Amino acid sequence: MNTSLAEKIVEDKKNGISDKEIGKKFGVNLKLIEKAVTQQLGVNISNPSKRKKKIISLDPQSFELETSTVWSFKSRGKWATHNGNYRGNWSPYIPRNVILRYSKEGDIVLDYFCGGGTTAVESKLLNRNFIGIDINSSAIELSKENLDFDSDLFSPNPSIILKVGDARNLSTIHENSIDLICAHPPYADIVAYSHGNPSDLSSRDVGGFLDEIEKVARESYRVLKPKAHCAILIGDMRKNKNVIPLGFWTIGKYLEAGFKIKELIIKRQHNCKTTGFWYNNSVKYNFLLLAHEYLAIFEKTKTNEEYENRTTALSKGFKIDKEIYLESTTVWIFNKNDWEGKAISNLFKRYSAKKPLLYKNSAKDASVDLIVNIGPKNIDACFKYSEKNLKDGGILAIFCEDTRGKHGLIKSTAMEVEKGLRGNKSFTLKELVILSIENGKPKNNADIEITHKYILIYIKAQINGK
Ligand SMILES: C[S@@+](CC[C@H](N)C(=O)[O-])C[C@H]1O[C@@H](n2cnc3c(N)ncnc32)[C@H](O)[C@@H]1O
């Protein structure tokens, strides 16, 4: 973008003119406005006129630790210096939960995608020592501004180190020295965090991003103490009408680096619009609005788990409801008593014109629109069967779940099924749905209670990206 246009846009932003008015005046969209701000100020912030925030309270009001695998924060959290100004910063409830569960006072917390310093502020408030790294010097400056407040006068002041650096190369940090990593990577190609910096991972396409995140995962494994934890928040993307499961692929890179999964948490996103225009489009063009991210908690451990082979069973009283309210996002919230009926009714209503089929191995039907595998059961056989019996453009929906072994580690059948079918010529992953099954208030156990399942929705004979 030429400098004079960028200057004018930033001037208007500083004068408090809304993005809508700026858009109209200069004929630019939100992405270009963000580009102008990042180009001129070095950071992607939504409100350049209000960098410094007046502190009302240092703690969240009535905070409770999360106890189930579906996290949903109605407000983003505004205590201390937290605010939504830095684009893509995470809600402080996330690092607060992670820090409280997986570290103790005096430990060292590392965030190598430090951004505006949300994890840094939480570490300071919770008396953890902190190392924050970011590729963008202006983000590090913003973190310093956000850390410029007096914390609890009666607690020792933790050590906070902030520096410009690259998460792919943590050579200044000794191996086995960090107690907790807590970080939110930039998504491949979604929000631009800096201007013209090729080391910024947000400048990479999906393939390039995954190659680089592999290096970050290896460094994470090296610097973390044995048995310690590494928490990463990452979501999926959409290309045309199909989902790109970037979350599972990124988690896969951390597993390849040697980590095991301690928890796989679903973080609901509330910024997606689910009424009017978007609801209608989700039905008309048959796609679901992305409404979740994954918070993977990895453990550096050599423990090997044995898992019982569990598959979801269909309850006897299950009924198809033709009048069901059609879900429009990737998170479907049902009650433990009727979730199967509601989930399957949704699949039937959205994907099947006439002929749905529940996969049972022995079915002889052919030329159907939709096959549902409540399971996952006999995946290889089910795919062969679906290849033969589904119409072109037909849908195969597979129910999957996470299970916990006796040492407390998680196995995700959804990740296994997705990995097994990656690159399959006959089927493309179209949607990745989260079923959040409400079951009253979970007990406050050492392990988080698993309250979600997945539906992997494949479309026949449509190649990814086309
Ligand atoms: C999603 S933001 C993190 C936001 C942060 N959690 C917060 O709440 O402010 C991702 C950050 O990663 C940084 N980043 C991108 N590539 C990087 C790299 N190679 N090494 C370190 N930081 C990088 C970006 O500058 C951006 O600040």
Coordinates of C-alpha atoms and ligand atoms in Angstrom, one line a residue:
M1 CA 0.0 0.0 0.0
N2 CA 1.4 3.4 -0.8
T3 CA 2.6 5.4 2.2
S4 CA 0.4 8.4 1.8
L5 CA -2.8 6.4 1.8
A6 CA -1.6 4.4 4.8
E7 CA -0.7 7.6 6.7
K8 CA -4.2 9.1 6.0
I9 CA -5.9 5.9 7.2
V10 CA -3.9 5.8 10.4
E11 CA -4.5 9.5 11.0
D12 CA -8.2 8.9 10.8
K13 CA -8.0 5.8 13.1
K14 CA -6.1 8.0 15.7
N15 CA -8.9 10.5 15.5
G16 CA -11.4 7.9 16.4
I17 CA -13.1 7.6 13.0
S18 CA -14.8 4.2 12.6
D19 CA -13.5 1.4 10.3
K20 CA -16.8 1.6 8.4
E21 CA -16.4 5.3 7.7
I22 CA -12.7 4.9 6.8
G23 CA -13.6 2.0 4.5
K24 CA -16.2 4.2 2.7
K25 CA -13.9 7.3 2.5
F26 CA -10.9 5.5 0.9
G27 CA -12.7 2.5 -0.7
V28 CA -10.8 -0.1 1.4
N29 CA -11.8 -3.2 3.4
L30 CA -10.9 -4.1 7.0
K31 CA -7.9 -6.2 5.9
L32 CA -6.4 -3.2 4.1
I33 CA -7.1 -0.9 7.1
E34 CA -5.2 -3.4 9.3
K35 CA -2.4 -3.5 6.7
A36 CA -2.1 0.3 6.8
V37 CA -1.9 0.3 10.6
T38 CA 0.7 -2.5 10.7
Q39 CA 2.7 -0.8 8.0
Q40 CA 2.7 2.6 9.8
L41 CA 2.9 1.5 13.5
G42 CA 4.7 -1.8 13.3
V43 CA 1.8 -3.6 15.1
N44 CA -1.7 -4.7 14.2
I45 CA -3.8 -2.9 16.8
S46 CA -7.4 -2.0 16.5
N47 CA -7.3 1.3 18.5
P48 CA -4.0 3.3 18.0
S49 CA -5.4 6.2 20.0
K50 CA -5.8 4.2 23.3
R51 CA -2.7 2.2 23.9
K52 CA -2.6 2.8 27.7
K53 CA -5.5 1.4 29.7
K54 CA -6.8 2.6 33.0
I55 CA -6.8 -0.3 35.5
I56 CA -10.0 -1.0 37.3
S57 CA -9.2 -4.3 38.9
L58 CA -6.1 -6.6 39.0
D59 CA -8.1 -9.8 39.1
P60 CA -11.1 -11.3 37.2
Q61 CA -14.3 -11.3 39.1
S62 CA -15.6 -14.7 40.5
F63 CA -13.0 -16.7 38.6
E64 CA -13.3 -20.5 38.6
L65 CA -10.9 -23.0 37.1
E66 CA -12.3 -24.8 34.0
T67 CA -13.2 -28.5 34.7
S68 CA -14.5 -29.8 31.4
T69 CA -13.0 -30.0 27.8
V70 CA -15.3 -27.3 26.4
W71 CA -14.3 -23.8 27.4
S72 CA -16.5 -20.8 26.6
F73 CA -15.9 -17.3 27.9
K74 CA -18.7 -14.9 27.3
S75 CA -16.6 -11.8 27.8
R76 CA -12.9 -11.8 26.8
G77 CA -11.6 -10.6 30.2
K78 CA -10.7 -7.0 31.0
W79 CA -8.9 -7.1 34.3
A80 CA -5.4 -5.5 34.8
T81 CA -4.2 -4.1 31.5
H82 CA -5.9 -6.7 29.3
N83 CA -7.8 -5.3 26.3
G84 CA -8.6 -6.6 22.8
N85 CA -6.4 -4.0 21.1
Y86 CA -3.7 -6.3 19.7
R87 CA -5.2 -8.2 16.8
G88 CA -5.5 -12.0 17.5
N89 CA -4.5 -11.7 21.2
W90 CA -6.1 -14.4 23.3
S91 CA -8.5 -14.1 26.1
P92 CA -6.6 -13.9 29.4
Y93 CA -8.9 -16.6 30.8
I94 CA -6.9 -19.1 28.7
P95 CA -3.4 -18.5 30.1
R96 CA -4.8 -18.0 33.6
N97 CA -6.4 -21.5 33.5
V98 CA -3.3 -23.0 32.0
I99 CA -0.8 -21.3 34.4
L100 CA -2.8 -22.2 37.5
R101 CA -3.3 -25.8 36.5
Y102 CA 0.2 -26.6 35.1
S103 CA 2.7 -24.4 37.1
K104 CA 3.3 -23.1 40.6
E105 CA 4.6 -19.8 42.0
G106 CA 8.2 -19.2 41.1
D107 CA 8.2 -21.4 38.0
I108 CA 9.4 -20.2 34.6
V109 CA 6.7 -19.7 32.0
L110 CA 7.7 -19.2 28.3
D111 CA 5.5 -17.7 25.6
Y112 CA 7.5 -17.6 22.3
F113 CA 4.6 -15.9 20.4
C114 CA 4.3 -13.2 23.1
G115 CA 2.3 -10.6 21.0
G116 CA 0.8 -7.9 23.2
G117 CA 1.8 -9.8 26.4
T118 CA -1.4 -11.4 27.7
T119 CA 0.5 -14.4 29.0
A120 CA 3.2 -12.1 30.4
V121 CA 0.6 -10.0 32.4
E122 CA -1.0 -13.2 33.8
S123 CA 2.5 -14.6 34.8
K124 CA 3.2 -11.3 36.6
L125 CA -0.2 -11.4 38.4
L126 CA 0.3 -15.1 39.4
N127 CA 3.9 -14.7 40.5
R128 CA 5.5 -16.8 37.8
N129 CA 8.8 -15.9 36.2
F130 CA 8.3 -15.2 32.5
I131 CA 10.2 -15.3 29.3
G132 CA 8.4 -13.6 26.3
I133 CA 9.7 -13.8 22.8
D134 CA 8.2 -12.3 19.6
I135 CA 9.6 -11.7 16.1
N136 CA 8.1 -8.2 16.0
S137 CA 10.0 -5.6 18.1
S138 CA 6.8 -3.3 18.2
A139 CA 4.9 -6.2 19.8
I140 CA 7.6 -6.5 22.5
E141 CA 7.3 -2.7 23.1
L142 CA 3.5 -3.1 23.4
S143 CA 4.0 -6.0 25.9
K144 CA 6.3 -3.7 28.0
E145 CA 3.6 -1.0 28.1
N146 CA 1.0 -3.6 29.1
L147 CA 3.3 -4.9 31.9
D148 CA 3.8 -1.4 33.3
F149 CA 1.7 -1.6 36.4
D150 CA 2.2 -2.4 40.1
S151 CA 1.1 -5.9 41.0
D152 CA 0.4 -7.2 44.5
L153 CA 2.7 -5.3 46.9
F154 CA 2.9 -8.2 49.3
S155 CA 4.2 -10.8 46.8
P156 CA 7.7 -11.1 45.5
N157 CA 8.2 -9.5 42.1
P158 CA 8.7 -12.2 39.5
S159 CA 11.5 -11.9 36.9
I160 CA 10.1 -10.9 33.5
I161 CA 12.3 -11.1 30.4
L162 CA 11.0 -9.8 27.0
K163 CA 13.0 -10.0 23.9
V164 CA 12.8 -10.0 20.1
G165 CA 13.5 -13.5 18.8
D166 CA 12.4 -16.4 16.7
A167 CA 10.3 -19.3 18.2
R168 CA 12.0 -21.6 15.7
N169 CA 15.4 -21.0 17.3
L170 CA 15.4 -20.8 21.1
S171 CA 19.2 -21.3 21.4
T172 CA 19.5 -18.7 24.2
I173 CA 17.4 -21.0 26.4
H174 CA 19.0 -24.1 28.0
E175 CA 17.5 -27.6 27.5
N176 CA 15.2 -28.9 30.3
S177 CA 14.9 -25.5 31.9
I178 CA 11.3 -24.3 31.3
D179 CA 8.4 -25.3 33.6
L180 CA 5.5 -24.4 31.2
I181 CA 5.1 -23.2 27.6
C182 CA 1.9 -21.3 26.9
A183 CA 1.5 -19.8 23.4
H184 CA -0.9 -18.9 20.7
P185 CA 0.7 -19.2 17.2
P186 CA -0.1 -16.9 14.4
Y187 CA -2.4 -18.7 12.0
A188 CA -1.1 -19.5 8.5
D189 CA -1.9 -16.5 6.4
I190 CA -5.0 -15.2 8.4
V191 CA -3.9 -12.1 10.3
A192 CA -0.7 -10.3 9.3
Y193 CA 1.3 -9.4 12.4
S194 CA 4.1 -7.5 10.8
H195 CA 5.0 -5.7 7.7
G196 CA 7.4 -7.4 5.2
N197 CA 9.0 -9.7 7.7
P198 CA 9.5 -13.2 6.2
S199 CA 10.3 -14.7 9.6
D200 CA 6.8 -13.9 10.8
L201 CA 5.0 -17.2 10.5
S202 CA 1.7 -15.4 9.7
S203 CA 3.2 -14.7 6.3
R204 CA 3.3 -18.4 5.3
D205 CA 0.8 -20.5 3.5
V206 CA -0.5 -23.7 5.2
G207 CA 2.3 -26.0 3.9
G208 CA 5.0 -23.4 4.8
F209 CA 3.5 -22.7 8.2
L210 CA 3.5 -26.5 9.1
D211 CA 7.2 -26.8 8.0
E212 CA 8.1 -24.0 10.4
I213 CA 5.9 -25.0 13.3
E214 CA 7.7 -28.3 13.2
K215 CA 10.9 -26.5 14.2
V216 CA 9.0 -24.6 17.0
A217 CA 7.7 -27.9 18.3
R218 CA 11.2 -29.5 18.3
E219 CA 12.6 -26.4 20.2
S220 CA 9.7 -26.6 22.7
Y221 CA 10.5 -30.2 23.5
R222 CA 14.2 -29.4 24.0
V223 CA 13.7 -26.5 26.4
L224 CA 10.9 -27.9 28.5
K225 CA 11.7 -29.8 31.7
P226 CA 10.7 -33.6 31.7
K227 CA 7.0 -34.1 32.7
A228 CA 6.3 -30.4 32.1
H229 CA 3.5 -29.1 29.8
C230 CA 3.2 -27.0 26.7
A231 CA -0.2 -25.4 25.8
I232 CA -0.9 -24.3 22.3
L233 CA -4.1 -22.7 20.9
I234 CA -4.8 -23.2 17.2
G235 CA -7.8 -23.4 15.0
D236 CA -8.9 -24.6 11.6
M237 CA -9.3 -22.7 8.3
R238 CA -11.7 -22.9 5.4
K239 CA -10.8 -23.0 1.8
N240 CA -13.8 -22.5 -0.4
K241 CA -16.4 -24.7 1.1
N242 CA -14.2 -27.3 2.8
V243 CA -12.4 -27.2 6.1
I244 CA -8.6 -27.3 6.4
P245 CA -7.9 -29.1 9.7
L246 CA -4.9 -26.9 10.6
G247 CA -5.6 -27.6 14.3
F248 CA -5.1 -31.4 14.0
W249 CA -2.1 -30.9 11.6
T250 CA -0.4 -28.5 14.0
I251 CA -1.0 -30.9 16.9
G252 CA 0.5 -33.7 14.8
K253 CA 3.8 -31.7 14.5
Y254 CA 4.1 -31.5 18.3
L255 CA 3.4 -35.3 18.5
E256 CA 6.1 -35.9 16.0
A257 CA 8.5 -33.9 18.1
G258 CA 8.0 -36.4 20.9
F259 CA 5.1 -34.9 23.0
K260 CA 2.0 -36.8 24.2
I261 CA -1.4 -35.2 24.6
K262 CA -2.4 -34.5 28.2
E263 CA -5.7 -32.7 27.3
L264 CA -7.4 -31.7 24.1
I265 CA -9.7 -28.8 24.9
I266 CA -12.2 -27.1 22.7
K267 CA -12.3 -23.3 23.0
R268 CA -15.5 -21.9 21.7
Q269 CA -15.4 -18.6 19.7
H270 CA -18.1 -16.1 20.2
N271 CA -17.2 -13.7 17.4
C272 CA -18.9 -15.7 14.6
K273 CA -22.4 -14.5 13.6
T274 CA -25.0 -17.2 13.7
T275 CA -28.2 -15.3 12.7
G276 CA -29.6 -13.6 9.6
F277 CA -27.2 -13.3 6.7
W278 CA -24.7 -15.8 7.9
Y279 CA -27.2 -18.4 9.1
N280 CA -29.0 -18.2 5.7
N281 CA -25.7 -18.5 3.8
S282 CA -24.6 -21.5 5.9
V283 CA -27.8 -23.3 4.7
K284 CA -27.8 -22.0 1.1
Y285 CA -24.1 -22.8 0.4
N286 CA -24.0 -25.7 2.8
F287 CA -21.1 -24.9 5.0
L288 CA -20.6 -24.4 8.8
L289 CA -19.1 -21.3 10.3
L290 CA -15.9 -22.0 12.2
A291 CA -16.7 -21.5 15.9
H292 CA -14.0 -23.3 17.8
E293 CA -10.2 -23.6 18.3
Y294 CA -8.2 -26.4 20.0
L295 CA -6.2 -25.8 23.1
A296 CA -3.8 -28.8 23.1
I297 CA -1.9 -29.4 26.4
F298 CA 1.1 -31.5 25.6
E299 CA 3.3 -33.3 28.1
K300 CA 7.0 -34.1 27.8
T301 CA 6.8 -37.7 28.9
K302 CA 7.9 -41.1 27.6
T303 CA 4.9 -42.9 29.2
N304 CA 3.1 -45.3 26.9
E305 CA -0.6 -45.7 27.4
E306 CA -2.9 -48.6 26.7
Y307 CA -6.4 -47.6 25.7
E308 CA -9.6 -49.6 25.8
N309 CA -11.3 -49.7 22.4
R310 CA -14.4 -47.6 22.9
T311 CA -16.9 -46.6 20.3
T312 CA -20.0 -44.5 20.6
A313 CA -23.1 -46.7 20.9
L314 CA -26.5 -45.6 19.7
S315 CA -29.2 -45.5 22.4
K316 CA -32.4 -47.4 21.7
G317 CA -34.8 -44.5 21.9
F318 CA -33.1 -42.5 19.2
K319 CA -35.4 -40.7 16.8
I320 CA -35.0 -38.6 13.7
D321 CA -36.6 -35.2 14.1
K322 CA -37.4 -33.7 10.7
E323 CA -38.2 -30.3 12.2
I324 CA -34.9 -30.0 14.0
Y325 CA -33.3 -26.5 14.2
L326 CA -30.4 -26.6 11.7
E327 CA -27.0 -25.9 13.3
S328 CA -25.0 -23.3 11.4
T329 CA -21.6 -23.4 13.2
T330 CA -19.0 -26.1 13.9
V331 CA -20.0 -26.4 17.6
W332 CA -23.2 -28.3 18.3
I333 CA -24.3 -28.1 21.9
F334 CA -26.7 -30.9 23.1
N335 CA -27.8 -32.5 26.3
K336 CA -26.5 -35.9 27.4
N337 CA -30.0 -37.5 27.1
D338 CA -30.7 -36.7 23.5
W339 CA -27.5 -35.7 21.7
E340 CA -27.5 -38.7 19.2
G341 CA -31.0 -37.9 18.0
K342 CA -30.2 -34.2 17.6
A343 CA -26.8 -34.7 15.9
I344 CA -28.1 -37.4 13.5
S345 CA -31.2 -35.4 12.7
N346 CA -29.0 -32.4 11.8
L347 CA -26.9 -34.5 9.5
F348 CA -30.0 -36.0 7.8
K349 CA -31.6 -32.6 7.3
R350 CA -28.5 -30.9 6.0
Y351 CA -27.0 -33.6 3.8
S352 CA -29.7 -36.0 2.7
A353 CA -32.3 -35.3 0.1
K354 CA -33.8 -38.7 0.3
K355 CA -31.7 -41.7 1.2
P356 CA -29.7 -41.7 4.5
L357 CA -28.1 -44.8 5.9
L358 CA -26.6 -45.7 9.3
Y359 CA -23.5 -47.8 8.6
K360 CA -23.8 -51.2 10.2
N361 CA -21.5 -53.4 8.1
S362 CA -24.2 -55.5 6.7
A363 CA -26.3 -52.9 4.9
K364 CA -27.0 -53.7 1.2
D365 CA -28.4 -50.4 0.2
A366 CA -26.8 -48.5 -2.7
S367 CA -26.7 -45.1 -4.2
V368 CA -27.4 -43.2 -1.0
D369 CA -26.8 -39.5 -0.2
L370 CA -25.5 -39.9 3.3
I371 CA -23.8 -42.6 5.4
V372 CA -23.4 -42.1 9.1
N373 CA -20.9 -44.2 11.1
I374 CA -21.6 -43.9 14.8
G375 CA -18.3 -45.1 16.0
P376 CA -15.7 -44.9 14.7
K377 CA -16.4 -48.5 13.7
N378 CA -14.5 -50.5 11.0
I379 CA -13.2 -47.4 9.3
D380 CA -11.4 -49.2 6.4
A381 CA -14.5 -51.4 5.6
C382 CA -16.8 -48.4 6.0
F383 CA -14.7 -46.3 3.5
K384 CA -14.7 -49.1 0.9
Y385 CA -18.4 -49.5 1.4
S386 CA -19.0 -45.8 1.1
E387 CA -16.9 -45.5 -2.0
K388 CA -19.2 -48.1 -3.7
N389 CA -22.5 -47.0 -2.3
L390 CA -22.5 -43.3 -1.9
K391 CA -23.5 -41.0 -4.8
D392 CA -21.0 -38.5 -6.1
G393 CA -21.2 -35.5 -3.8
G394 CA -22.7 -37.7 -1.1
I395 CA -21.6 -37.4 2.5
L396 CA -19.9 -39.8 4.9
A397 CA -20.1 -38.7 8.6
I398 CA -18.0 -40.4 11.2
F399 CA -18.5 -39.9 14.9
C400 CA -15.2 -40.0 16.9
E401 CA -14.2 -39.3 20.5
D402 CA -11.1 -38.8 22.7
T403 CA -10.3 -41.4 25.3
R404 CA -8.0 -41.2 28.4
G405 CA -5.6 -44.0 29.3
K406 CA -4.8 -45.1 32.8
H407 CA -1.7 -42.8 33.0
G408 CA -4.0 -39.9 32.1
L409 CA -2.9 -39.2 28.5
I410 CA -5.4 -38.6 25.7
K411 CA -5.8 -40.6 22.4
S412 CA -7.9 -38.8 19.8
T413 CA -9.6 -41.2 17.3
A414 CA -10.7 -38.1 15.3
M415 CA -7.0 -37.3 14.7
E416 CA -6.3 -40.9 13.8
V417 CA -9.2 -41.1 11.3
E418 CA -8.3 -37.8 9.7
K419 CA -4.6 -38.8 9.4
G420 CA -5.6 -42.2 7.9
L421 CA -7.7 -40.5 5.2
R422 CA -5.5 -37.6 4.4
G423 CA -4.8 -37.4 0.7
N424 CA -7.6 -39.9 -0.1
K425 CA -8.6 -39.4 -3.7
S426 CA -12.3 -40.3 -3.3
F427 CA -13.1 -38.3 -0.1
T428 CA -12.4 -34.7 1.0
L429 CA -12.9 -33.5 4.6
K430 CA -15.7 -31.0 4.3
E431 CA -16.5 -30.2 8.0
L432 CA -15.1 -30.9 11.4
V433 CA -17.9 -30.6 13.9
I434 CA -17.5 -30.5 17.7
L435 CA -20.4 -32.1 19.7
S436 CA -20.4 -30.5 23.1
I437 CA -22.4 -32.7 25.4
E438 CA -23.7 -31.0 28.5
N439 CA -23.8 -33.1 31.5
G440 CA -24.3 -30.9 34.5
K441 CA -21.2 -29.4 36.3
P442 CA -18.2 -31.7 36.0
K443 CA -16.3 -32.7 39.2
N444 CA -13.1 -30.8 39.9
N445 CA -10.7 -33.8 39.2
A446 CA -7.0 -33.6 38.6
D447 CA -7.8 -34.5 35.0
I448 CA -10.3 -32.4 33.0
E449 CA -13.6 -34.2 32.2
I450 CA -14.0 -35.0 28.5
T451 CA -17.4 -33.6 27.5
H452 CA -17.1 -33.4 23.7
K453 CA -17.0 -35.7 20.7
Y454 CA -16.3 -35.0 17.0
I455 CA -18.1 -35.6 13.7
L456 CA -15.8 -35.8 10.7
I457 CA -17.8 -35.0 7.6
Y458 CA -16.4 -36.2 4.3
I459 CA -17.7 -35.4 0.8
K460 CA -17.3 -38.0 -2.0
A461 CA -15.2 -37.2 -5.1
Q462 CA -14.4 -33.5 -4.5
I463 CA -10.7 -32.8 -4.4
N464 CA -9.6 -30.4 -1.5
G465 CA -9.4 -26.8 -2.6
K466 CA -11.4 -27.1 -5.7
Ligands
LIG1 C1 -1.7 -14.9 17.8 S1 -0.4 -13.7 18.1 C2 -0.1 -13.9 19.8 C3 -0.9 -13.1 20.7 C4 -0.6 -13.1 22.2 N1 -1.0 -14.4 22.7 C5 -1.4 -12.1 22.9 O1 -2.4 -12.4 23.6 O2 -1.1 -10.9 22.7 C6 1.0 -14.5 17.4 C7 2.3 -13.7 17.5 O3 3.4 -14.5 17.0 C8 4.4 -13.6 16.5 N2 5.2 -14.3 15.6 C9 5.1 -14.6 14.3 N3 6.1 -15.4 13.8 C10 7.0 -15.5 14.9 C11 8.2 -16.2 15.0 N4 8.8 -16.8 14.0 N5 8.8 -16.2 16.2 C12 8.2 -15.5 17.3 N6 7.1 -14.8 17.2 C13 6.4 -14.9 16.0 C14 3.6 -12.4 15.9 O4 4.3 -11.3 15.8 C15 2.4 -12.3 16.9 O5 2.6 -11.3 17.8

